[in-house]
CSV table of N, CA and C in Angstrom, one decimal:
chain,number,residue,atom,x,y,z
A,1,MET,N,171.9,150.6,-195.4
A,1,MET,CA,172.3,149.3,-195.8
A,1,MET,C,173.2,148.7,-194.8
A,2,ILE,N,174.2,149.4,-194.3
A,2,ILE,CA,175.2,148.8,-193.4
A,2,ILE,C,174.5,148.2,-192.2
A,3,ASP,N,173.6,148.9,-191.5
A,3,ASP,CA,173.0,148.4,-190.3
A,3,ASP,C,172.1,147.2,-190.6
A,4,ASP,N,171.3,147.2,-191.7
A,4,ASP,CA,170.4,146.2,-192.0
A,4,ASP,C,171.1,144.9,-192.4
A,5,VAL,N,171.9,145.1,-193.4
A,5,VAL,CA,172.6,143.9,-194.0
A,5,VAL,C,173.8,143.4,-193.2
A,6,TYR,N,174.6,144.2,-192.8
A,6,TYR,CA,175.8,143.8,-192.1
A,6,TYR,C,175.5,143.9,-190.6
A,7,ASN,N,174.5,143.1,-190.2
A,7,ASN,CA,174.1,143.1,-188.8
A,7,ASN,C,175.0,142.2,-188.0
A,8,ARG,N,174.9,142.2,-186.7
A,8,ARG,CA,175.8,141.4,-185.8
A,8,ARG,C,175.7,139.9,-186.1
A,9,ARG,N,174.6,139.4,-186.4
A,9,ARG,CA,174.4,137.9,-186.7
A,9,ARG,C,175.2,137.6,-187.9
A,10,ILE,N,175.1,138.4,-189.0
A,10,ILE,CA,175.8,138.1,-190.2
A,10,ILE,C,177.3,138.2,-190.0
A,11,LEU,N,177.7,139.2,-189.3
A,11,LEU,CA,179.2,139.3,-189.0
A,11,LEU,C,179.7,138.2,-188.1
A,12,ASP,N,178.9,137.8,-187.1
A,12,ASP,CA,179.3,136.6,-186.3
A,12,ASP,C,179.5,135.4,-187.2
A,13,LEU,N,178.5,135.1,-188.1
A,13,LEU,CA,178.7,134.0,-189.0
A,13,LEU,C,179.9,134.1,-189.8
A,14,ALA,N,180.1,135.3,-190.4
A,14,ALA,CA,181.3,135.5,-191.3
A,14,ALA,C,182.6,135.3,-190.6
A,15,LEU,N,182.7,135.5,-189.3
A,15,LEU,CA,183.9,135.4,-188.5
A,15,LEU,C,184.1,133.9,-188.1
A,16,ASN,N,183.1,133.1,-188.2
A,16,ASN,CA,183.2,131.7,-187.7
A,16,ASN,C,182.8,130.7,-188.8
A,17,ILE,N,183.5,130.7,-189.9
A,17,ILE,CA,183.1,129.7,-191.0
A,17,ILE,C,183.8,128.4,-190.7
A,18,PRO,N,182.9,127.3,-190.5
A,18,PRO,CA,183.5,126.0,-190.3
A,18,PRO,C,183.9,125.4,-191.7
A,19,ARG,N,184.7,124.3,-191.5
A,19,ARG,CA,185.1,123.5,-192.6
A,19,ARG,C,185.9,124.2,-193.7
A,20,ILE,N,186.8,125.1,-193.2
A,20,ILE,CA,187.7,125.9,-194.2
A,20,ILE,C,188.9,125.0,-194.5
A,21,GLY,N,189.2,125.0,-195.8
A,21,GLY,CA,190.4,124.2,-196.2
A,21,GLY,C,190.0,123.4,-197.4
A,22,ARG,N,190.7,122.3,-197.7
A,22,ARG,CA,190.5,121.5,-198.8
A,22,ARG,C,190.5,120.0,-198.4
A,23,LEU,N,189.8,119.2,-199.1
A,23,LEU,CA,189.8,117.7,-198.8
A,23,LEU,C,190.9,117.1,-199.6
A,24,GLU,N,191.5,116.0,-199.1
A,24,GLU,CA,192.5,115.3,-199.8
A,24,GLU,C,192.0,114.6,-201.0
A,25,ALA,N,190.8,114.0,-200.9
A,25,ALA,CA,190.3,113.2,-202.0
A,25,ALA,C,188.8,113.4,-202.1
A,26,PRO,N,188.4,114.6,-202.6
A,26,PRO,CA,187.0,114.9,-202.9
A,26,PRO,C,186.5,114.1,-204.1
A,27,GLN,N,185.2,113.8,-204.1
A,27,GLN,CA,184.6,113.2,-205.2
A,27,GLN,C,184.3,114.2,-206.3
A,28,ALA,N,184.2,115.5,-205.9
A,28,ALA,CA,184.0,116.6,-206.8
A,28,ALA,C,184.5,117.9,-206.2
A,29,THR,N,185.0,118.8,-207.0
A,29,THR,CA,185.4,120.1,-206.6
A,29,THR,C,184.8,121.1,-207.6
A,30,VAL,N,184.2,122.2,-207.0
A,30,VAL,CA,183.6,123.2,-207.9
A,30,VAL,C,184.0,124.6,-207.4
A,31,THR,N,184.4,125.4,-208.3
A,31,THR,CA,184.6,126.8,-207.9
A,31,THR,C,183.6,127.7,-208.6
A,32,ARG,N,183.0,128.6,-207.9
A,32,ARG,CA,182.0,129.5,-208.5
A,32,ARG,C,182.4,130.9,-208.1
A,33,GLN,N,182.3,131.9,-209.0
A,33,GLN,CA,182.6,133.2,-208.8
A,33,GLN,C,181.5,134.2,-209.2
A,34,SER,N,181.5,135.3,-208.5
A,34,SER,CA,180.5,136.4,-208.8
A,34,SER,C,181.3,137.4,-209.7
A,35,ARG,N,180.9,137.6,-210.9
A,35,ARG,CA,181.5,138.6,-211.7
A,35,ARG,C,181.3,140.0,-211.2
A,36,LEU,N,180.2,140.2,-210.6
A,36,LEU,CA,179.9,141.5,-210.1
A,36,LEU,C,180.8,142.0,-208.9
A,37,CYS,N,181.0,141.1,-207.9
A,37,CYS,CA,181.8,141.6,-206.8
A,37,CYS,C,183.1,140.9,-206.6
A,38,GLY,N,183.3,139.8,-207.4
A,38,GLY,CA,184.6,139.1,-207.3
A,38,GLY,C,184.7,138.1,-206.2
A,39,SER,N,183.6,137.8,-205.5
A,39,SER,CA,183.5,136.7,-204.5
A,39,SER,C,183.8,135.4,-205.2
A,40,GLU,N,184.5,134.5,-204.5
A,40,GLU,CA,184.8,133.2,-205.0
A,40,GLU,C,184.7,132.2,-203.9
A,41,VAL,N,184.1,131.0,-204.3
A,41,VAL,CA,183.9,129.9,-203.3
A,41,VAL,C,184.3,128.7,-204.1
A,42,THR,N,185.2,127.9,-203.4
A,42,THR,CA,185.6,126.5,-203.9
A,42,THR,C,185.1,125.5,-202.9
A,43,VAL,N,184.3,124.5,-203.3
A,43,VAL,CA,183.9,123.5,-202.4
A,43,VAL,C,184.4,122.1,-202.9
A,44,ASP,N,184.7,121.3,-201.9
A,44,ASP,CA,185.1,119.9,-202.1
A,44,ASP,C,184.0,119.1,-201.4
A,45,VAL,N,183.4,118.1,-202.1
A,45,VAL,CA,182.3,117.3,-201.6
A,45,VAL,C,182.6,115.8,-201.7
A,46,VAL,N,182.2,115.1,-200.7
A,46,VAL,CA,182.1,113.6,-200.7
A,46,VAL,C,180.8,113.1,-200.2
A,47,LEU,N,180.1,112.3,-201.1
A,47,LEU,CA,178.8,111.7,-200.8
A,47,LEU,C,179.0,110.3,-200.4
A,48,ASP,N,178.1,109.8,-199.6
A,48,ASP,CA,177.9,108.4,-199.4
A,48,ASP,C,176.4,108.1,-199.6
A,49,GLY,N,176.1,107.6,-200.8
A,49,GLY,CA,174.7,107.5,-201.1
A,49,GLY,C,174.1,108.9,-201.4
A,50,ASP,N,173.1,109.3,-200.7
A,50,ASP,CA,172.6,110.6,-201.0
A,50,ASP,C,172.9,111.6,-199.8
A,51,ARG,N,173.9,111.3,-199.0
A,51,ARG,CA,174.2,112.1,-197.9
A,51,ARG,C,175.7,112.6,-198.0
A,52,VAL,N,175.9,113.9,-197.6
A,52,VAL,CA,177.2,114.5,-197.6
A,52,VAL,C,177.9,113.9,-196.3
A,53,VAL,N,179.1,113.3,-196.6
A,53,VAL,CA,179.9,112.8,-195.5
A,53,VAL,C,181.2,113.5,-195.2
A,54,ASP,N,181.6,114.3,-196.2
A,54,ASP,CA,182.8,115.2,-196.0
A,54,ASP,C,182.6,116.4,-196.9
A,55,TYR,N,183.1,117.5,-196.4
A,55,TYR,CA,183.0,118.8,-197.1
A,55,TYR,C,184.0,119.7,-196.6
A,56,ALA,N,184.6,120.5,-197.5
A,56,ALA,CA,185.5,121.6,-197.2
A,56,ALA,C,185.3,122.7,-198.2
A,57,GLN,N,185.8,123.9,-197.8
A,57,GLN,CA,185.6,125.0,-198.7
A,57,GLN,C,186.7,126.0,-198.5
A,58,ARG,N,186.9,126.7,-199.6
A,58,ARG,CA,187.8,127.9,-199.6
A,58,ARG,C,186.9,129.1,-200.0
A,59,VAL,N,186.9,130.1,-199.1
A,59,VAL,CA,186.0,131.2,-199.3
A,59,VAL,C,186.7,132.5,-199.4
A,60,LYS,N,186.6,133.2,-200.5
A,60,LYS,CA,187.1,134.5,-200.7
A,60,LYS,C,186.0,135.4,-201.1
A,61,ALA,N,185.2,135.9,-200.1
A,61,ALA,CA,184.0,136.6,-200.4
A,61,ALA,C,183.8,137.7,-199.4
A,62,CYS,N,182.8,138.5,-199.6
A,62,CYS,CA,182.4,139.5,-198.7
A,62,CYS,C,181.7,138.9,-197.5
A,63,ALA,N,181.4,139.6,-196.5
A,63,ALA,CA,180.8,139.1,-195.3
A,63,ALA,C,179.5,138.3,-195.5
A,64,LEU,N,178.8,138.8,-196.5
A,64,LEU,CA,177.5,138.1,-196.9
A,64,LEU,C,177.8,136.7,-197.4
A,65,GLY,N,178.7,136.6,-198.3
A,65,GLY,CA,179.1,135.3,-198.9
A,65,GLY,C,179.7,134.4,-197.8
A,66,GLN,N,180.5,135.0,-196.9
A,66,GLN,CA,181.1,134.3,-195.8
A,66,GLN,C,180.0,133.7,-194.9
A,67,ALA,N,179.0,134.6,-194.6
A,67,ALA,CA,177.9,134.1,-193.7
A,67,ALA,C,177.1,133.0,-194.3
A,68,SER,N,176.8,133.0,-195.6
A,68,SER,CA,176.1,132.0,-196.3
A,68,SER,C,177.0,130.7,-196.2
A,69,SER,N,178.3,130.8,-196.5
A,69,SER,CA,179.2,129.7,-196.4
A,69,SER,C,179.2,129.1,-195.0
A,70,ALA,N,179.2,129.9,-194.0
A,70,ALA,CA,179.2,129.4,-192.6
A,70,ALA,C,177.9,128.6,-192.3
A,71,VAL,N,176.7,129.1,-192.8
A,71,VAL,CA,175.5,128.4,-192.5
A,71,VAL,C,175.5,127.0,-193.2
A,72,LEU,N,176.0,127.0,-194.5
A,72,LEU,CA,176.0,125.8,-195.2
A,72,LEU,C,177.0,124.8,-194.6
A,73,ALA,N,178.2,125.2,-194.3
A,73,ALA,CA,179.2,124.3,-193.7
A,73,ALA,C,178.8,123.9,-192.3
A,74,GLY,N,178.1,124.7,-191.6
A,74,GLY,CA,177.7,124.3,-190.2
A,74,GLY,C,176.7,123.2,-190.2
A,75,HIS,N,176.0,122.9,-191.3
A,75,HIS,CA,174.9,122.0,-191.3
A,75,HIS,C,175.0,120.9,-192.4
A,76,VAL,N,176.1,121.0,-193.2
A,76,VAL,CA,176.1,120.2,-194.4
A,76,VAL,C,176.4,118.7,-194.2
A,77,ILE,N,177.2,118.4,-193.2
A,77,ILE,CA,177.6,117.0,-192.9
A,77,ILE,C,176.3,116.2,-192.4
A,78,GLY,N,176.0,115.2,-193.1
A,78,GLY,CA,174.8,114.4,-192.8
A,78,GLY,C,173.6,114.8,-193.6
A,79,ALA,N,173.7,116.0,-194.3
A,79,ALA,CA,172.5,116.5,-195.0
A,79,ALA,C,172.3,115.6,-196.3
A,80,THR,N,171.1,115.5,-196.7
A,80,THR,CA,170.8,114.8,-197.9
A,80,THR,C,170.9,115.7,-199.1
A,81,VAL,N,171.1,115.1,-200.3
A,81,VAL,CA,171.1,115.9,-201.5
A,81,VAL,C,169.8,116.7,-201.6
A,82,GLU,N,168.7,116.1,-201.3
A,82,GLU,CA,167.4,116.9,-201.4
A,82,GLU,C,167.4,118.0,-200.4
A,83,GLU,N,167.9,117.9,-199.2
A,83,GLU,CA,167.9,119.0,-198.2
A,83,GLU,C,168.8,120.1,-198.7
A,84,ILE,N,169.9,119.8,-199.3
A,84,ILE,CA,170.8,120.9,-199.8
A,84,ILE,C,170.1,121.6,-201.0
A,85,ARG,N,169.5,120.8,-201.9
A,85,ARG,CA,168.8,121.5,-203.1
A,85,ARG,C,167.7,122.3,-202.6
A,86,ALA,N,166.9,121.8,-201.6
A,86,ALA,CA,165.8,122.6,-201.1
A,86,ALA,C,166.3,123.9,-200.4
A,87,ALA,N,167.4,123.8,-199.7
A,87,ALA,CA,167.9,125.0,-199.0
A,87,ALA,C,168.4,126.0,-200.1
A,88,ARG,N,169.0,125.5,-201.1
A,88,ARG,CA,169.5,126.5,-202.2
A,88,ARG,C,168.3,127.1,-202.9
A,89,ASP,N,167.3,126.3,-203.2
A,89,ASP,CA,166.1,126.8,-203.8
A,89,ASP,C,165.3,127.8,-202.9
A,90,GLY,N,165.2,127.4,-201.6
A,90,GLY,CA,164.6,128.3,-200.6
A,90,GLY,C,165.3,129.6,-200.4
A,91,LEU,N,166.6,129.5,-200.4
A,91,LEU,CA,167.4,130.8,-200.3
A,91,LEU,C,167.2,131.7,-201.5
A,92,ARG,N,167.2,131.1,-202.7
A,92,ARG,CA,167.0,131.9,-203.9
A,92,ARG,C,165.6,132.5,-203.9
A,93,ALA,N,164.6,131.7,-203.5
A,93,ALA,CA,163.2,132.2,-203.4
A,93,ALA,C,163.1,133.3,-202.3
A,94,MET,N,163.8,133.2,-201.2
A,94,MET,CA,163.7,134.2,-200.2
A,94,MET,C,164.3,135.5,-200.7
A,95,LEU,N,165.4,135.4,-201.4
A,95,LEU,CA,166.1,136.6,-201.9
A,95,LEU,C,165.3,137.2,-203.1
A,96,LYS,N,164.9,136.4,-204.0
A,96,LYS,CA,164.4,137.0,-205.3
A,96,LYS,C,162.9,137.1,-205.3
A,97,ASP,N,162.2,136.3,-204.5
A,97,ASP,CA,160.7,136.3,-204.6
A,97,ASP,C,160.0,136.7,-203.4
A,98,GLY,N,160.8,137.0,-202.3
A,98,GLY,CA,160.2,137.4,-201.1
A,98,GLY,C,159.6,136.3,-200.3
A,99,ALA,N,160.0,135.1,-200.6
A,99,ALA,CA,159.5,133.9,-199.9
A,99,ALA,C,160.0,133.9,-198.4
A,100,PRO,N,159.4,133.1,-197.5
A,100,PRO,CA,160.0,133.1,-196.2
A,100,PRO,C,161.3,132.3,-196.2
A,101,PRO,N,162.1,132.5,-195.2
A,101,PRO,CA,163.4,131.8,-195.1
A,101,PRO,C,163.2,130.3,-195.1
A,102,PRO,N,164.2,129.6,-195.6
A,102,PRO,CA,164.2,128.1,-195.5
A,102,PRO,C,164.0,127.7,-194.0
A,103,GLU,N,163.4,126.5,-193.8
A,103,GLU,CA,163.3,125.9,-192.5
A,103,GLU,C,164.1,124.7,-192.4
A,104,GLY,N,164.1,124.1,-191.2
A,104,GLY,CA,164.8,122.8,-191.0
A,104,GLY,C,166.3,123.0,-190.8
A,105,ARG,N,167.1,122.1,-191.3
A,105,ARG,CA,168.5,122.1,-191.1
A,105,ARG,C,169.2,123.4,-191.4
A,106,PHE,N,168.7,124.1,-192.4
A,106,PHE,CA,169.4,125.4,-192.9
A,106,PHE,C,168.6,126.6,-192.5
A,107,ALA,N,167.8,126.5,-191.4
A,107,ALA,CA,167.0,127.7,-190.9
A,107,ALA,C,167.8,128.9,-190.6
A,108,ASP,N,169.1,128.7,-190.3
A,108,ASP,CA,169.9,129.9,-190.0
A,108,ASP,C,170.1,130.9,-191.2
A,109,LEU,N,169.7,130.4,-192.4
A,109,LEU,CA,169.7,131.3,-193.5
A,109,LEU,C,168.8,132.5,-193.4
A,110,ALA,N,167.9,132.4,-192.4
A,110,ALA,CA,167.0,133.6,-192.1
A,110,ALA,C,167.8,134.8,-191.8
A,111,ALA,N,169.0,134.7,-191.3
A,111,ALA,CA,169.9,135.8,-191.0
A,111,ALA,C,170.2,136.6,-192.2
A,112,LEU,N,170.1,136.0,-193.4
A,112,LEU,CA,170.4,136.7,-194.6
A,112,LEU,C,169.2,137.3,-195.3
A,113,GLU,N,168.1,137.3,-194.6
A,113,GLU,CA,166.8,137.9,-195.2
A,113,GLU,C,167.0,139.3,-195.5
A,114,PRO,N,167.7,140.2,-194.8
A,114,PRO,CA,167.8,141.6,-195.1
A,114,PRO,C,168.5,141.8,-196.5
A,115,VAL,N,169.2,140.8,-197.0
A,115,VAL,CA,169.9,141.0,-198.3
A,115,VAL,C,168.9,141.0,-199.4
A,116,ARG,N,167.7,140.6,-199.2
A,116,ARG,CA,166.6,140.6,-200.2
A,116,ARG,C,166.6,141.9,-201.0
A,117,ASP,N,166.7,143.0,-200.3
A,117,ASP,CA,166.6,144.3,-200.9
A,117,ASP,C,167.8,144.8,-201.7
A,118,TYR,N,168.8,144.0,-201.7
A,118,TYR,CA,170.1,144.4,-202.3
A,118,TYR,C,170.5,143.4,-203.4
A,119,LYS,N,169.8,143.5,-204.5
A,119,LYS,CA,170.0,142.5,-205.6
A,119,LYS,C,171.5,142.3,-206.0
A,120,ALA,N,172.3,143.3,-205.9
A,120,ALA,CA,173.7,143.1,-206.3
A,120,ALA,C,174.4,142.1,-205.4
A,121,ARG,N,173.9,141.8,-204.2
A,121,ARG,CA,174.5,140.9,-203.2
A,121,ARG,C,174.0,139.5,-203.3
A,122,HIS,N,172.9,139.3,-204.1
A,122,HIS,CA,172.3,137.9,-204.1
A,122,HIS,C,173.3,136.9,-204.6
A,123,THR,N,174.0,137.2,-205.6
A,123,THR,CA,175.0,136.1,-206.2
A,123,THR,C,176.0,135.7,-205.2
A,124,SER,N,176.5,136.6,-204.4
A,124,SER,CA,177.5,136.3,-203.4
A,124,SER,C,176.9,135.3,-202.4
A,125,VAL,N,175.7,135.6,-202.0
A,125,VAL,CA,175.0,134.8,-200.9
A,125,VAL,C,174.7,133.4,-201.5
A,126,LEU,N,174.4,133.3,-202.7
A,126,LEU,CA,174.0,132.0,-203.3
A,126,LEU,C,175.2,131.2,-203.7
A,127,LEU,N,176.4,131.8,-203.9
A,127,LEU,CA,177.6,131.1,-204.4
A,127,LEU,C,177.9,129.7,-203.7
A,128,PRO,N,178.0,129.6,-202.3
A,128,PRO,CA,178.3,128.4,-201.7
A,128,PRO,C,177.3,127.3,-202.0
A,129,PHE,N,176.0,127.6,-202.0
A,129,PHE,CA,175.0,126.7,-202.3
A,129,PHE,C,175.0,126.2,-203.7
A,130,ASP,N,175.1,127.2,-204.7
A,130,ASP,CA,175.2,126.8,-206.1
A,130,ASP,C,176.4,125.9,-206.4
A,131,ALA,N,177.5,126.2,-205.8
A,131,ALA,CA,178.7,125.4,-206.0
A,131,ALA,C,178.5,124.0,-205.4
A,132,THR,N,177.9,123.9,-204.3
A,132,THR,CA,177.7,122.6,-203.6
A,132,THR,C,176.7,121.8,-204.4
A,133,VAL,N,175.7,122.3,-204.9
A,133,VAL,CA,174.7,121.6,-205.7
A,133,VAL,C,175.4,121.2,-207.0
A,134,GLU,N,176.2,122.0,-207.6
A,134,GLU,CA,176.9,121.6,-208.8
A,134,GLU,C,177.8,120.4,-208.6
A,135,ALA,N,178.6,120.5,-207.4
A,135,ALA,CA,179.5,119.4,-207.1
A,135,ALA,C,178.7,118.1,-206.9
A,136,ILE,N,177.5,118.2,-206.2
A,136,ILE,CA,176.7,117.0,-206.0
A,136,ILE,C,176.2,116.4,-207.4
A,137,GLU,N,175.8,117.3,-208.3
A,137,GLU,CA,175.4,116.9,-209.6
A,137,GLU,C,176.5,116.2,-210.4
A,138,GLN,N,177.7,116.7,-210.2
A,138,GLN,CA,178.9,116.0,-210.9
A,138,GLN,C,179.1,114.6,-210.3
A,139,ILE,N,179.0,114.5,-209.0
A,139,ILE,CA,179.1,113.2,-208.4
A,139,ILE,C,178.1,112.2,-208.9
A,140,GLN,N,176.8,112.7,-208.9
A,140,GLN,CA,175.7,111.9,-209.3
A,140,GLN,C,175.9,111.4,-210.8
A,141,ALA,N,176.4,112.4,-211.6
A,141,ALA,CA,176.6,112.0,-213.0
A,141,ALA,C,177.7,111.0,-213.2
A,142,LYS,N,178.7,111.0,-212.4
A,142,LYS,CA,179.8,110.0,-212.5
A,142,LYS,C,179.2,108.7,-212.1
A,143,HIS,N,178.4,108.6,-211.0
A,143,HIS,CA,177.8,107.4,-210.5
A,143,HIS,C,176.9,106.8,-211.6
A,144,ALA,N,176.1,107.7,-212.2
A,144,ALA,CA,175.2,107.2,-213.3
A,144,ALA,C,175.9,106.6,-214.5
A,145,ALA,N,177.1,107.2,-214.8
A,145,ALA,CA,177.8,106.7,-215.9
A,145,ALA,C,178.5,105.4,-215.6
A,146,GLU,N,178.7,105.0,-214.4
A,146,GLU,CA,179.4,103.8,-214.0
A,146,GLU,C,178.6,102.5,-214.2
């Protein structure tokens, strides 16, 4: 497991997580935790229409959760809501169903493909994407109510 999952690419991503911190005025903030491993991710999101224009995160996770957070944060600014949902769904399908890695803006998620065989690690890898999609849904719900 160590050599396959904790490979150099994953460790490099985990050591270089962009957009660490908190936003002063996010439109939504979501914290997600993995009960299994204790990983925790908090995301702050700002949308303009259907695009992410600002994003920050606090990551307390294993190297796999950190690597996933790094991929997301490295490509999230300018991403559309649909791109983020598709990346989350593609990541989940890659891990759980053996689907190919997501393509496009979030193609770097391919680095996490070896995690497929370690079901106990799936939640940690999905945390940043699940939290971000939840934050987007909160923002959309607020706008729909206005």
